[in-house]
mmCIF file of C-alpha atoms in Angstrom:
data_model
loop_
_atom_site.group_PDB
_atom_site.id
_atom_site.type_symbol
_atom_site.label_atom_id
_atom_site.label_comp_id
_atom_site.label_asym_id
_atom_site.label_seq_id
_atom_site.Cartn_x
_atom_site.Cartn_y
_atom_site.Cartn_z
ATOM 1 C CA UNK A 1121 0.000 0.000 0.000
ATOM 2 C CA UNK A 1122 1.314 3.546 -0.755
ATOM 3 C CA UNK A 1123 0.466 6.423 1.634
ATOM 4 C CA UNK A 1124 0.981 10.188 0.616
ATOM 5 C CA UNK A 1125 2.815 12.886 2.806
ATOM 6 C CA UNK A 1126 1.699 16.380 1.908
ATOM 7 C CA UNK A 1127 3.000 19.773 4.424
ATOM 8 C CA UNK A 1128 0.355 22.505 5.502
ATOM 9 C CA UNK A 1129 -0.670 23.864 1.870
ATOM 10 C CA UNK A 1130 -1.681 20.251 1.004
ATOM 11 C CA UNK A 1131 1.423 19.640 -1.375
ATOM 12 C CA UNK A 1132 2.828 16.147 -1.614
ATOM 13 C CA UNK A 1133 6.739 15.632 -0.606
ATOM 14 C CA UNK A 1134 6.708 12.874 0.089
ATOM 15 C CA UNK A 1135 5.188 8.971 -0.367
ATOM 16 C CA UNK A 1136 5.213 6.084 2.331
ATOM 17 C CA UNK A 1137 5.053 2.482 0.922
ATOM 18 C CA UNK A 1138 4.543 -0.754 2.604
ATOM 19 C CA UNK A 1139 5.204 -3.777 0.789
ATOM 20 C CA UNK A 1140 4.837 -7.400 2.025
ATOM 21 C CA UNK A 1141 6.795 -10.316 0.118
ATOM 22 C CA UNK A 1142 3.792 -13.164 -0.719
ATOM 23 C CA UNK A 1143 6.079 -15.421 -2.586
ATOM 24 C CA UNK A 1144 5.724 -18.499 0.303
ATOM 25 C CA UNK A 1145 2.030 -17.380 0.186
ATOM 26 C CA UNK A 1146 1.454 -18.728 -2.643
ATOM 27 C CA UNK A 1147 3.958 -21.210 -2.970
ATOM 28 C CA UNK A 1148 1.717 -22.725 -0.552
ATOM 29 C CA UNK A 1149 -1.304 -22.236 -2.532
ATOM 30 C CA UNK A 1150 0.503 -23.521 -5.606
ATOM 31 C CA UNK A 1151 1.444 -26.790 -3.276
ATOM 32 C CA UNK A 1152 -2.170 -27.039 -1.698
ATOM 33 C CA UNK A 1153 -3.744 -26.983 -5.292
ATOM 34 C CA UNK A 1154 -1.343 -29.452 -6.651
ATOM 35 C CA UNK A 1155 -2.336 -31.750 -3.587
ATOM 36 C CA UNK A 1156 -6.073 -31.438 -4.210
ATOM 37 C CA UNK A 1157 -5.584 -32.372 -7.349
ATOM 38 C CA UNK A 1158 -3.107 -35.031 -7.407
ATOM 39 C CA UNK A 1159 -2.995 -38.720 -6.186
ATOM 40 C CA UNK A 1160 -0.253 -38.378 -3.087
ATOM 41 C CA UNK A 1161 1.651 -41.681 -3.974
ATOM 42 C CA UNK A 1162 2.081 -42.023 -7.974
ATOM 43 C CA UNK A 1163 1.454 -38.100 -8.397
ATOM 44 C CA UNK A 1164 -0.844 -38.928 -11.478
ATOM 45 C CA UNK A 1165 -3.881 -36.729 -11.337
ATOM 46 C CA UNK A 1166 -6.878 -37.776 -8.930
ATOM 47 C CA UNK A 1167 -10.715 -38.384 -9.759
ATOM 48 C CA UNK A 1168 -11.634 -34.888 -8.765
ATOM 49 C CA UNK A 1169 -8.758 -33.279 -11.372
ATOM 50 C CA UNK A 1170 -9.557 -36.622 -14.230
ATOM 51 C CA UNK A 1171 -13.083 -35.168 -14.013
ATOM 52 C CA UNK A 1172 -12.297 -32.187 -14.650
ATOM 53 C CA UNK A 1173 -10.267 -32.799 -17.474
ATOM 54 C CA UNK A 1174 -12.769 -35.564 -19.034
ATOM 55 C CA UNK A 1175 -15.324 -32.557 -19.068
ATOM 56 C CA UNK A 1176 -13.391 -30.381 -20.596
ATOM 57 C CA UNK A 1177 -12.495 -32.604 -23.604
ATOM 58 C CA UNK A 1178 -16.138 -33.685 -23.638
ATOM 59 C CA UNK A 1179 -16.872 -30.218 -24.425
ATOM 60 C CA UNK A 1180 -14.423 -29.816 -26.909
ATOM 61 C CA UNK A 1181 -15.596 -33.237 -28.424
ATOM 62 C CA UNK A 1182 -18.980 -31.861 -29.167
ATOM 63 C CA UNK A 1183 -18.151 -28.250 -30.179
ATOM 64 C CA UNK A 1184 -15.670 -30.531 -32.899
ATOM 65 C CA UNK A 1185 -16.566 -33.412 -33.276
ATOM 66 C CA UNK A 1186 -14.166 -36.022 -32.761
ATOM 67 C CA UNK A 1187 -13.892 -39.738 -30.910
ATOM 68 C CA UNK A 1188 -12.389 -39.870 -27.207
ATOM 69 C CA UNK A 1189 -11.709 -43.163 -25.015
ATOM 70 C CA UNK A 1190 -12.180 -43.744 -21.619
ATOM 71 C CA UNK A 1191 -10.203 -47.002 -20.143
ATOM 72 C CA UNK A 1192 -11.119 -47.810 -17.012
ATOM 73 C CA UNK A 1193 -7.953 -50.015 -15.623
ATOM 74 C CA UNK A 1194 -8.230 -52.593 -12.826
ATOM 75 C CA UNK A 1195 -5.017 -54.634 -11.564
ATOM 76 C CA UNK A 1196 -5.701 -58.021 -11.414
ATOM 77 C CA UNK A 1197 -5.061 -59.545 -8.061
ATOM 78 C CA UNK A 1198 -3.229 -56.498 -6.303
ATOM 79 C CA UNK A 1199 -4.465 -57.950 -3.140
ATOM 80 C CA UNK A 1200 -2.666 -60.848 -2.888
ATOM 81 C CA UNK A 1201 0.602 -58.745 -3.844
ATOM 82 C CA UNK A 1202 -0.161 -56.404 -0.644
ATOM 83 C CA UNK A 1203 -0.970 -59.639 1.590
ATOM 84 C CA UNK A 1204 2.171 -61.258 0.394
ATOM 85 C CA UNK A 1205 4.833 -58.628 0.865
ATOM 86 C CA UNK A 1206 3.125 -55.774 2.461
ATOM 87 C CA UNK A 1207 1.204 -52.456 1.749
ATOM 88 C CA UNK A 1208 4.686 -50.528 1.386
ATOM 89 C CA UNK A 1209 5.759 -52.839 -1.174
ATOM 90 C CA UNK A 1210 2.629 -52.519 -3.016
ATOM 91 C CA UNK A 1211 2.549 -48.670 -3.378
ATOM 92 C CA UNK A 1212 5.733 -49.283 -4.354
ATOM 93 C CA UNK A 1213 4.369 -51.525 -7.293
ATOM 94 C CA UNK A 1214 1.334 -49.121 -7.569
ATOM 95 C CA UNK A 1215 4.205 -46.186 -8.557
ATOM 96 C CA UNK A 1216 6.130 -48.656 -11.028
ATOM 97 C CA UNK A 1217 2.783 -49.671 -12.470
ATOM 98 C CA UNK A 1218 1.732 -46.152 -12.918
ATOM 99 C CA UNK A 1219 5.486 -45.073 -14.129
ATOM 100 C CA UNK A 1220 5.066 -47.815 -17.102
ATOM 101 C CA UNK A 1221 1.514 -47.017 -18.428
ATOM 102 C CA UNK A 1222 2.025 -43.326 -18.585
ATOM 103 C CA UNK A 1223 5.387 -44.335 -20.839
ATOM 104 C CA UNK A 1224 3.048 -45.092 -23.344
ATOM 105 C CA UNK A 1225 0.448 -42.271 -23.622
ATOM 106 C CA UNK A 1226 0.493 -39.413 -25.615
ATOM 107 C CA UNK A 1227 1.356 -35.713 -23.972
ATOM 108 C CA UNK A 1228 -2.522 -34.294 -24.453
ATOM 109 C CA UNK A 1229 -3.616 -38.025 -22.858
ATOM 110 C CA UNK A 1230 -4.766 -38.370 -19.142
ATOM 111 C CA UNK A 1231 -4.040 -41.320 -17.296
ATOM 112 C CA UNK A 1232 -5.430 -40.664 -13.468
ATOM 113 C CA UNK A 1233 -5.457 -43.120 -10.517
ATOM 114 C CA UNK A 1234 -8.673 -42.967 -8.776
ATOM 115 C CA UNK A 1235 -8.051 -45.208 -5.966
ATOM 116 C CA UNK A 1236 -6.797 -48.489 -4.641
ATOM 117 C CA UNK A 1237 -5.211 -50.129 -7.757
ATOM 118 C CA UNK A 1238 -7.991 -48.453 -10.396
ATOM 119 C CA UNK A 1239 -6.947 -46.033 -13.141
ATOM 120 C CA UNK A 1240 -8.653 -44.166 -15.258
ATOM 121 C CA UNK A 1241 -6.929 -43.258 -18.930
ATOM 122 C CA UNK A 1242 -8.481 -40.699 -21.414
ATOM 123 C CA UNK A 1243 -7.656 -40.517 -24.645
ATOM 124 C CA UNK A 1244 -8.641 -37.514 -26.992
ATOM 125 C CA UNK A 1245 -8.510 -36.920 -30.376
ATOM 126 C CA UNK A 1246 -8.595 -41.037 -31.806
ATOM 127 C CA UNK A 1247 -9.455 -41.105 -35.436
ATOM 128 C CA UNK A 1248 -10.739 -44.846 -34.717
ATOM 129 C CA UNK A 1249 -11.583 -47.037 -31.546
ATOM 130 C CA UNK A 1250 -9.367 -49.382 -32.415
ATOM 131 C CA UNK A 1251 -6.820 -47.395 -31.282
ATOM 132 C CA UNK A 1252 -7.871 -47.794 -27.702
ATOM 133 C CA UNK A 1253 -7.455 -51.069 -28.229
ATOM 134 C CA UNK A 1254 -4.604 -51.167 -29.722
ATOM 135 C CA UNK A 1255 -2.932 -48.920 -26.332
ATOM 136 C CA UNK A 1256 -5.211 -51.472 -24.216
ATOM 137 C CA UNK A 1257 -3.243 -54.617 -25.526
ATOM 138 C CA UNK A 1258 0.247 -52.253 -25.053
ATOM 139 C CA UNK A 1259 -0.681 -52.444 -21.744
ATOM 140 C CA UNK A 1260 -1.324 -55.908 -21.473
ATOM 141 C CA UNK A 1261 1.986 -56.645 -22.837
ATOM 142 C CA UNK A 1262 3.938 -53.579 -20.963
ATOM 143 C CA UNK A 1263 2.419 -55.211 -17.835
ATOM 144 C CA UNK A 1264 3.881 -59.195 -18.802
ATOM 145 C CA UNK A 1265 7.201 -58.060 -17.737
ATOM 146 C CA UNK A 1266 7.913 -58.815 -14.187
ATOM 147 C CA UNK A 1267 8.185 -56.033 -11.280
ATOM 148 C CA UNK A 1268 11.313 -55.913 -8.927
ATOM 149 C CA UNK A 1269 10.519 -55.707 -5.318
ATOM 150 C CA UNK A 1270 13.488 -56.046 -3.602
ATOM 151 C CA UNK A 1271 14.537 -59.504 -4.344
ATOM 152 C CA UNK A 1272 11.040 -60.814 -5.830
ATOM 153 C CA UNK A 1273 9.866 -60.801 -9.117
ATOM 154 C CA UNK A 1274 6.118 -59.510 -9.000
ATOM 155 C CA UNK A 1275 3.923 -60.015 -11.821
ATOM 156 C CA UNK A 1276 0.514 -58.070 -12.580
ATOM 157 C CA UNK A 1277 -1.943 -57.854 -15.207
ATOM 158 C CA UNK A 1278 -4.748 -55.659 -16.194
ATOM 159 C CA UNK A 1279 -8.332 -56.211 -17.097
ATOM 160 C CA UNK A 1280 -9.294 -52.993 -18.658
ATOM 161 C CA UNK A 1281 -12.880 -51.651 -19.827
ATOM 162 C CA UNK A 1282 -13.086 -48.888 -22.679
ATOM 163 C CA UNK A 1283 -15.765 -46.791 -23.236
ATOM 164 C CA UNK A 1284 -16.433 -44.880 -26.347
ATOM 165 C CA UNK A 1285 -17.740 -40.971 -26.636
ATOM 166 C CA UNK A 1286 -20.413 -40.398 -27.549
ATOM 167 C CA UNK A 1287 -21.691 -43.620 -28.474
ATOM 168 C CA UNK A 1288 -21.456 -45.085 -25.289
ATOM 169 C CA UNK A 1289 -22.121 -41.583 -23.494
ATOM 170 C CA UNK A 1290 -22.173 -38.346 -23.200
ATOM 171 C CA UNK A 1291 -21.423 -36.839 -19.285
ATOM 172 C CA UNK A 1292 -18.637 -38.259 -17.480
ATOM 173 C CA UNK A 1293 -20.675 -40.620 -15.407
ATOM 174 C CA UNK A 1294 -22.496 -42.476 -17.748
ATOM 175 C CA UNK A 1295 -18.783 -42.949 -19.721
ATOM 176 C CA UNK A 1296 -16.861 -43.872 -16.296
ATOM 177 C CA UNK A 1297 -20.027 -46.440 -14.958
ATOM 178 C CA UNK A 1298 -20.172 -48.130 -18.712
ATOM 179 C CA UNK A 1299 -16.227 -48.259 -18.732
ATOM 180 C CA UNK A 1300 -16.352 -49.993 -15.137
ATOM 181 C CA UNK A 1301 -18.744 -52.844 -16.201
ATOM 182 C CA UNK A 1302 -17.143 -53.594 -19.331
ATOM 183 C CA UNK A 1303 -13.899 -53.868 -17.077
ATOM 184 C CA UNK A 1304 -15.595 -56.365 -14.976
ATOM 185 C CA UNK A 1305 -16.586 -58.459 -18.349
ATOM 186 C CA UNK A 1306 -12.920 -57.965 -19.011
ATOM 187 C CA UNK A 1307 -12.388 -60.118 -15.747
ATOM 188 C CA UNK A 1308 -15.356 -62.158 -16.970
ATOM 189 C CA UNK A 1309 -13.197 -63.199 -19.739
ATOM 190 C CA UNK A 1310 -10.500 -64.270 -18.075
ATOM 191 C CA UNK A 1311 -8.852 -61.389 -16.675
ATOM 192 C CA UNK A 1312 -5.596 -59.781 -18.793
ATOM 193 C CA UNK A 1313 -7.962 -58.752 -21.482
ATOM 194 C CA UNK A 1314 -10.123 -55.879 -22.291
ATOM 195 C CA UNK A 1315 -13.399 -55.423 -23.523
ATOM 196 C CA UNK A 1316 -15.500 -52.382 -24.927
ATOM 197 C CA UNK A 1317 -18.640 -51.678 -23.578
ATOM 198 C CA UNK A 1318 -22.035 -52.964 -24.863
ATOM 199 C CA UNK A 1319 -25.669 -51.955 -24.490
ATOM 200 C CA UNK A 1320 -26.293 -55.324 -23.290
ATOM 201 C CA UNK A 1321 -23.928 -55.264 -20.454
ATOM 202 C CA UNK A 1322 -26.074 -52.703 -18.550
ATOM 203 C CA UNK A 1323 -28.850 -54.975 -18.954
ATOM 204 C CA UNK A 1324 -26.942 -57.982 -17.249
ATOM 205 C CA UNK A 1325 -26.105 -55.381 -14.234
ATOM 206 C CA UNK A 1326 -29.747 -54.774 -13.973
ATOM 207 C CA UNK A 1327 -30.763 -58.520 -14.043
ATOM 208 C CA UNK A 1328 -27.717 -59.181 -10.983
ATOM 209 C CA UNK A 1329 -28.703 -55.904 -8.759
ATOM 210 C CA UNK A 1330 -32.306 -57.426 -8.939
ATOM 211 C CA UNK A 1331 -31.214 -60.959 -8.541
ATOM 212 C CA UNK A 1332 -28.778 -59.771 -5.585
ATOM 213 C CA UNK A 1333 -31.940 -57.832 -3.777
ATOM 214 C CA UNK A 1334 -34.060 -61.102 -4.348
ATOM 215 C CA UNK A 1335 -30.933 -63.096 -2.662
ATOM 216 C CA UNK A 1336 -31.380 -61.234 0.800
ATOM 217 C CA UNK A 1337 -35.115 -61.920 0.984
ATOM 218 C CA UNK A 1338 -34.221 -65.480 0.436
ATOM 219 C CA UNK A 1339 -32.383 -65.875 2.776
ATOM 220 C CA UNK A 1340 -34.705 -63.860 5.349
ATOM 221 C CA UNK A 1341 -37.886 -66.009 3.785
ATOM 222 C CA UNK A 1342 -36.275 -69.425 3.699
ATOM 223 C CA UNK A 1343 -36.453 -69.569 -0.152
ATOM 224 C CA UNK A 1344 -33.412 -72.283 0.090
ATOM 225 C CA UNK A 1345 -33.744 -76.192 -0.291
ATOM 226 C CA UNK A 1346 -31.153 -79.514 0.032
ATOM 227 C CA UNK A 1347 -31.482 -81.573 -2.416
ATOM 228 C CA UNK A 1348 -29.079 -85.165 -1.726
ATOM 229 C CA UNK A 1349 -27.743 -86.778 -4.302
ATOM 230 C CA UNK A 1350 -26.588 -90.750 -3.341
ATOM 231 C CA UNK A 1351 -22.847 -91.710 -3.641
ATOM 232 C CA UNK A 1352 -23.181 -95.771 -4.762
ATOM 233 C CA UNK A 1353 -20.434 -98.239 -3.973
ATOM 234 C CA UNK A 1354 -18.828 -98.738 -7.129
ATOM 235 C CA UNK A 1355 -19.871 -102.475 -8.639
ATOM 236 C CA UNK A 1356 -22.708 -102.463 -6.455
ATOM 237 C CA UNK A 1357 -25.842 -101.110 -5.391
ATOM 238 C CA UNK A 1358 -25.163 -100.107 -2.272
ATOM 239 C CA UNK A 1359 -25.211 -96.482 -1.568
ATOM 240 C CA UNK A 1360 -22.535 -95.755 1.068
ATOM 241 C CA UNK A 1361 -22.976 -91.930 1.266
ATOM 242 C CA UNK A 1362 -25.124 -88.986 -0.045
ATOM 243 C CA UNK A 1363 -24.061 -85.089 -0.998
ATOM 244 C CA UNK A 1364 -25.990 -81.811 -0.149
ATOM 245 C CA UNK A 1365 -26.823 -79.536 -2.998
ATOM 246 C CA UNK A 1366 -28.201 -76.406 -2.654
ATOM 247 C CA UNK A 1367 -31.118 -75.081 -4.437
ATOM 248 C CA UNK A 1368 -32.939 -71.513 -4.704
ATOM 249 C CA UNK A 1369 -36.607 -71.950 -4.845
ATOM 250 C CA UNK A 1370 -36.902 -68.344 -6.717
ATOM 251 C CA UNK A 1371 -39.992 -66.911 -6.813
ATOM 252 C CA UNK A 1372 -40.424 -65.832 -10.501
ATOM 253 C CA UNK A 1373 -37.434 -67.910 -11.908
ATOM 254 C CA UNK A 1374 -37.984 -71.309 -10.312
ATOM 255 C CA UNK A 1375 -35.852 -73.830 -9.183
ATOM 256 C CA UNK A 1376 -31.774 -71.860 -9.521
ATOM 257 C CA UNK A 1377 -28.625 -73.955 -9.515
ATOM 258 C CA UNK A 1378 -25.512 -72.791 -7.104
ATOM 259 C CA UNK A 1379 -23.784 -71.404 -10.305
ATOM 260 C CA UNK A 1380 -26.635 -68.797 -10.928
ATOM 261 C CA UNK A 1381 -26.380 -67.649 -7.264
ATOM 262 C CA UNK A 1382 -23.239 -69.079 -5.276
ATOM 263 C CA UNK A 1383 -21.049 -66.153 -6.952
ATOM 264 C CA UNK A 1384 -23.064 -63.444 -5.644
ATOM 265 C CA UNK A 1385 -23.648 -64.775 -2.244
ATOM 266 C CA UNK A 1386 -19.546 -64.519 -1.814
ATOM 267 C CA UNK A 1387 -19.372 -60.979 -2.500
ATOM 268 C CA UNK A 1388 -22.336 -60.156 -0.716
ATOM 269 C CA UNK A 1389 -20.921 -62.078 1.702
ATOM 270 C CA UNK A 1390 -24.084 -63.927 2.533
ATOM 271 C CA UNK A 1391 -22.640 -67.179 2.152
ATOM 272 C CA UNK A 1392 -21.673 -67.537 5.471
ATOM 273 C CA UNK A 1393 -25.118 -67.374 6.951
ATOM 274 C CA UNK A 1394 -26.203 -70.023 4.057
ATOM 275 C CA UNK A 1395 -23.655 -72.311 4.245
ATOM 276 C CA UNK A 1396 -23.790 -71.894 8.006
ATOM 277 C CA UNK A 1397 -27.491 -72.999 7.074
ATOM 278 C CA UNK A 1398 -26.535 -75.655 4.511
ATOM 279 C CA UNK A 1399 -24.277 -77.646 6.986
ATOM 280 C CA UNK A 1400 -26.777 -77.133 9.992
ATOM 281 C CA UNK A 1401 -29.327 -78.696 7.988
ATOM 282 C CA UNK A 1402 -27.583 -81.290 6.077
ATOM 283 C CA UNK A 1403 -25.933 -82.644 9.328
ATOM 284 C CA UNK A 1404 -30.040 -82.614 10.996
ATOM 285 C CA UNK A 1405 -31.207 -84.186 7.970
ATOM 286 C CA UNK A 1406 -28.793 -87.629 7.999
ATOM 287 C CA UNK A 1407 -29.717 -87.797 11.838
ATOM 288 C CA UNK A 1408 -32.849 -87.838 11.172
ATOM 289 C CA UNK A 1409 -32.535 -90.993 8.860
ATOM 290 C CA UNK A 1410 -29.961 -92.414 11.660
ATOM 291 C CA UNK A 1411 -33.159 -92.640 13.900
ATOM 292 C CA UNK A 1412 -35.508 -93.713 11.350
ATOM 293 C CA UNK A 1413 -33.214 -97.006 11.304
ATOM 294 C CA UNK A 1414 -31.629 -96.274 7.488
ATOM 295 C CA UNK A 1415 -27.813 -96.879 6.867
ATOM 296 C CA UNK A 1416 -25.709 -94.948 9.060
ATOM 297 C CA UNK A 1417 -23.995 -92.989 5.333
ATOM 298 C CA UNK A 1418 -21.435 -91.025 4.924
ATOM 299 C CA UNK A 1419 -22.584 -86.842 4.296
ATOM 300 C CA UNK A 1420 -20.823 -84.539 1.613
ATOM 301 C CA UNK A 1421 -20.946 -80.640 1.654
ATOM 302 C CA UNK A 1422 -19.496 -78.593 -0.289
ATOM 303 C CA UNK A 1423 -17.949 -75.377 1.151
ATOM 304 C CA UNK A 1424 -17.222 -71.954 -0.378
ATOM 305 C CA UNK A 1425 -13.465 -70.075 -0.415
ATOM 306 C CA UNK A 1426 -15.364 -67.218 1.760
ATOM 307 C CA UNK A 1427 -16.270 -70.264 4.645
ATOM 308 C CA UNK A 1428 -12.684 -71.543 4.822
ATOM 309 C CA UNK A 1429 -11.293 -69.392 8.145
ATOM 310 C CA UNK A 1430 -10.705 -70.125 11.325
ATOM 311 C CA UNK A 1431 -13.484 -67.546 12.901
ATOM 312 C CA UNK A 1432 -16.318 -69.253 10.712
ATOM 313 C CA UNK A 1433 -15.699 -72.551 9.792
ATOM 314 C CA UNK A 1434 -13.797 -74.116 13.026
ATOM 315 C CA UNK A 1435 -16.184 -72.883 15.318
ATOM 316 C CA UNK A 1436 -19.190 -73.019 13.704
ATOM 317 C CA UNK A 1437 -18.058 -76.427 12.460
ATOM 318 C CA UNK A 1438 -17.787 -77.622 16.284
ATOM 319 C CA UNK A 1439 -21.250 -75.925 17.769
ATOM 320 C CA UNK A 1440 -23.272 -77.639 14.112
ATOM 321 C CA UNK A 1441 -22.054 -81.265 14.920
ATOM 322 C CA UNK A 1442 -22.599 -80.694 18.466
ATOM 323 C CA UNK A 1443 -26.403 -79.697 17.935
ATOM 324 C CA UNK A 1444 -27.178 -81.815 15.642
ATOM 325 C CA UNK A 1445 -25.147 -84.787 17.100
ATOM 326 C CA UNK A 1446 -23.896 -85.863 14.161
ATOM 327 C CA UNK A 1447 -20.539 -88.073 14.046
ATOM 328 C CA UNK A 1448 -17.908 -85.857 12.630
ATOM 329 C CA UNK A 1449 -16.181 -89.261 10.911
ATOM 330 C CA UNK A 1450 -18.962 -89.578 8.639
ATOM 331 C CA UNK A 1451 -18.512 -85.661 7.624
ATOM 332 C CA UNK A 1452 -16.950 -85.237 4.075
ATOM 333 C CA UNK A 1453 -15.958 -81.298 3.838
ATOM 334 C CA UNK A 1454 -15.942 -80.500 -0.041
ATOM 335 C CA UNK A 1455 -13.179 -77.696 -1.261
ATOM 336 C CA UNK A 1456 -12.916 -76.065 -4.693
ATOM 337 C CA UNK A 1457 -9.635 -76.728 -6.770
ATOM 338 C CA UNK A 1458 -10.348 -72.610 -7.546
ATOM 339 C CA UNK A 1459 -10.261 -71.871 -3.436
ATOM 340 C CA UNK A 1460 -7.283 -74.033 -3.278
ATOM 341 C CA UNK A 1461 -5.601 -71.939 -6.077
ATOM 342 C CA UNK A 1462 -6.307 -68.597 -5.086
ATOM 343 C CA UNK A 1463 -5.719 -68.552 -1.649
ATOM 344 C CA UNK A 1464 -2.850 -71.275 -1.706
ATOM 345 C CA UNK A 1465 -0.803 -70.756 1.808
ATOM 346 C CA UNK A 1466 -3.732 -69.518 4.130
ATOM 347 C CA UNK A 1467 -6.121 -72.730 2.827
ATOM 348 C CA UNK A 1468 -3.200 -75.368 3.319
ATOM 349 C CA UNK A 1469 -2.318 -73.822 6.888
ATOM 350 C CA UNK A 1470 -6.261 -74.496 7.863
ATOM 351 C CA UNK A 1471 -6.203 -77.745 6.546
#
């Protein structure tokens, strides 16, 4: 600010200035912005500055028209990397990962990480969609080659969705939510693959969201049913044991199969509770025929990955056989080879 000095006839001699230095001021700002805006580990842009940016080319898309991809990027069991060797070494993959796709991006391209191990990749200006997926299958193969974490070699893969503007959209959440499902057909597929998005795809979201909703009134309303099917002595008639299989008595649908429904009872998590129920009953069920005076058979039950820990199935295990007084010896505990696979270490230690 600048003051002026003037003597008794009003005539300026002199000036006063004060001047502050604001230089850290908004250094700070610069560094506060930058942090809003920025993921704090890989220091790729976040969701709030990707959104930002995918509006702005959205507008610039339909004042010229022209073709933009969105990728939406998921790493393919990051999970098991951070329960193997730790959360630190994982960012530290996260920040290799992130280092390697932006290699192969264009400057005016966007590549954003939105959270966890999900990234987000915009690409303006294509001429054709397939070149998103020609970039998606550079990622693929940029990803094949193995990660050094101190003295292991890491591998990772992708499963990526792409989205196209504006046939698959035209605001940034209808692109980002039909770039997330076709990621999840990407792991569908197989996982290390990508896949664009179809029309049809929202329609299979629907029918699971409503199937999923009609899942936790089952089990509330009892909707579930053992069926046994007998295990015969080989060479003879004799039927030496029986397994439970679960059935869905759906209202609308009918009679389901475990494939239509097991899936989505694990990420729901509800298949604790049913199998819980499934075992319960089975074991009730065969002690029940013990005391009608049948053959004292063997029982088979097939158990989900989600089931095999030591809080739920050891001591629920123990307080079922007790109830039901079943003889544990004649209890045949099914596993998947898939359970076995994917969480190796942690299913051998409980067996």
């Amino acid at each position: 600010s600048i003051s002026r000095i003037g003597n008794h006839r009003g005539e300026t001699h002199n000036y006063v200035a004060v001047f502050s230095d604001i230089s850290s001021l908004k250094e700070s700002e610069h560094k506060l912005f930058y942090l809003a805006h920025h993921d704090a580990l890989t220091g790729l842009p976040n969701r709030l500055l990707m959104n930002a940016r995918l509006e702005h080319a959205l507008g610039q898309a339909k004042r010229n028209p022209t073709c933009i991809a969105l990728m939406f990027i998921d790493l393919d069991r990051f999970k098991y990397v951070n329960d193997t060797y730790g959360h630190a070494q994982g960012d530290r993959l996260l920040i290799s990962v992130s280092k390697r796709l932006r290699s192969l991006l264009r400057e005016q391209d966007t590549i954003a990480r939105i959270g966890g191990d999900e990234f987000v990749v915009i690409l303006e200006g294509l001429t054709h969609s397939e070149d998103a997926a020609n970039l998606a299958q550079k990622f693929i193969d940029a990803l094949e080659q193995p990660f050094q974490l101190s003295e292991n070699e890491v591998f990772v893969s992708p499963s990526i969705g792409i989205t196209i503007f504006p046939e698959d959209g035209r605001t940034p959440e209808i692109l980002l939510k039909n770039a997330d499902i076709a990621m999840y057909r990407a792991k569908e597929q197989g996982r290390q693959s990508y896949s664009f998005y179809k029309s049809s795809m929202t329609d299979k979201v629907r029918e699971r969201l409503s199937l999923e909703t009609h899942l936790r009134r089952a089990v509330e309303r009892n909707q579930f049913e053992l069926f046994y099917q007998p295990q015969v002595l080989a060479g003879s008639p004799e039927i030496v044991g029986v397994e439970a299989l679960l059935r869905w008595h759906h209202p609308k649908l009918g009679i389901l199969l475990p494939g239509s429904f097991v899936p989505i009872l694990e990420e729901t998590h509800l298949i604790e509770s049913v199998g819980e129920w499934e075992l319960s009953e089975a074991c009730r069920k065969v002690r029940q025929w013990d005391e009608q005076g049948l053959p004292r058979i063997r029982l088979a039950v097939n158990l989900s990955a989600r089931q095999m820990s030591p809080n739920s199935l050891i001591r629920n295990l123990g307080m079922i056989l007790r109830d039901s007084g079943f003889d544990p010896r004649r209890l045949e505990l099914e596993i998947t080879e898939h359970s076995l696979m994917d969480e190796g270490e942690r299913i051998v230690g409980l067996l």
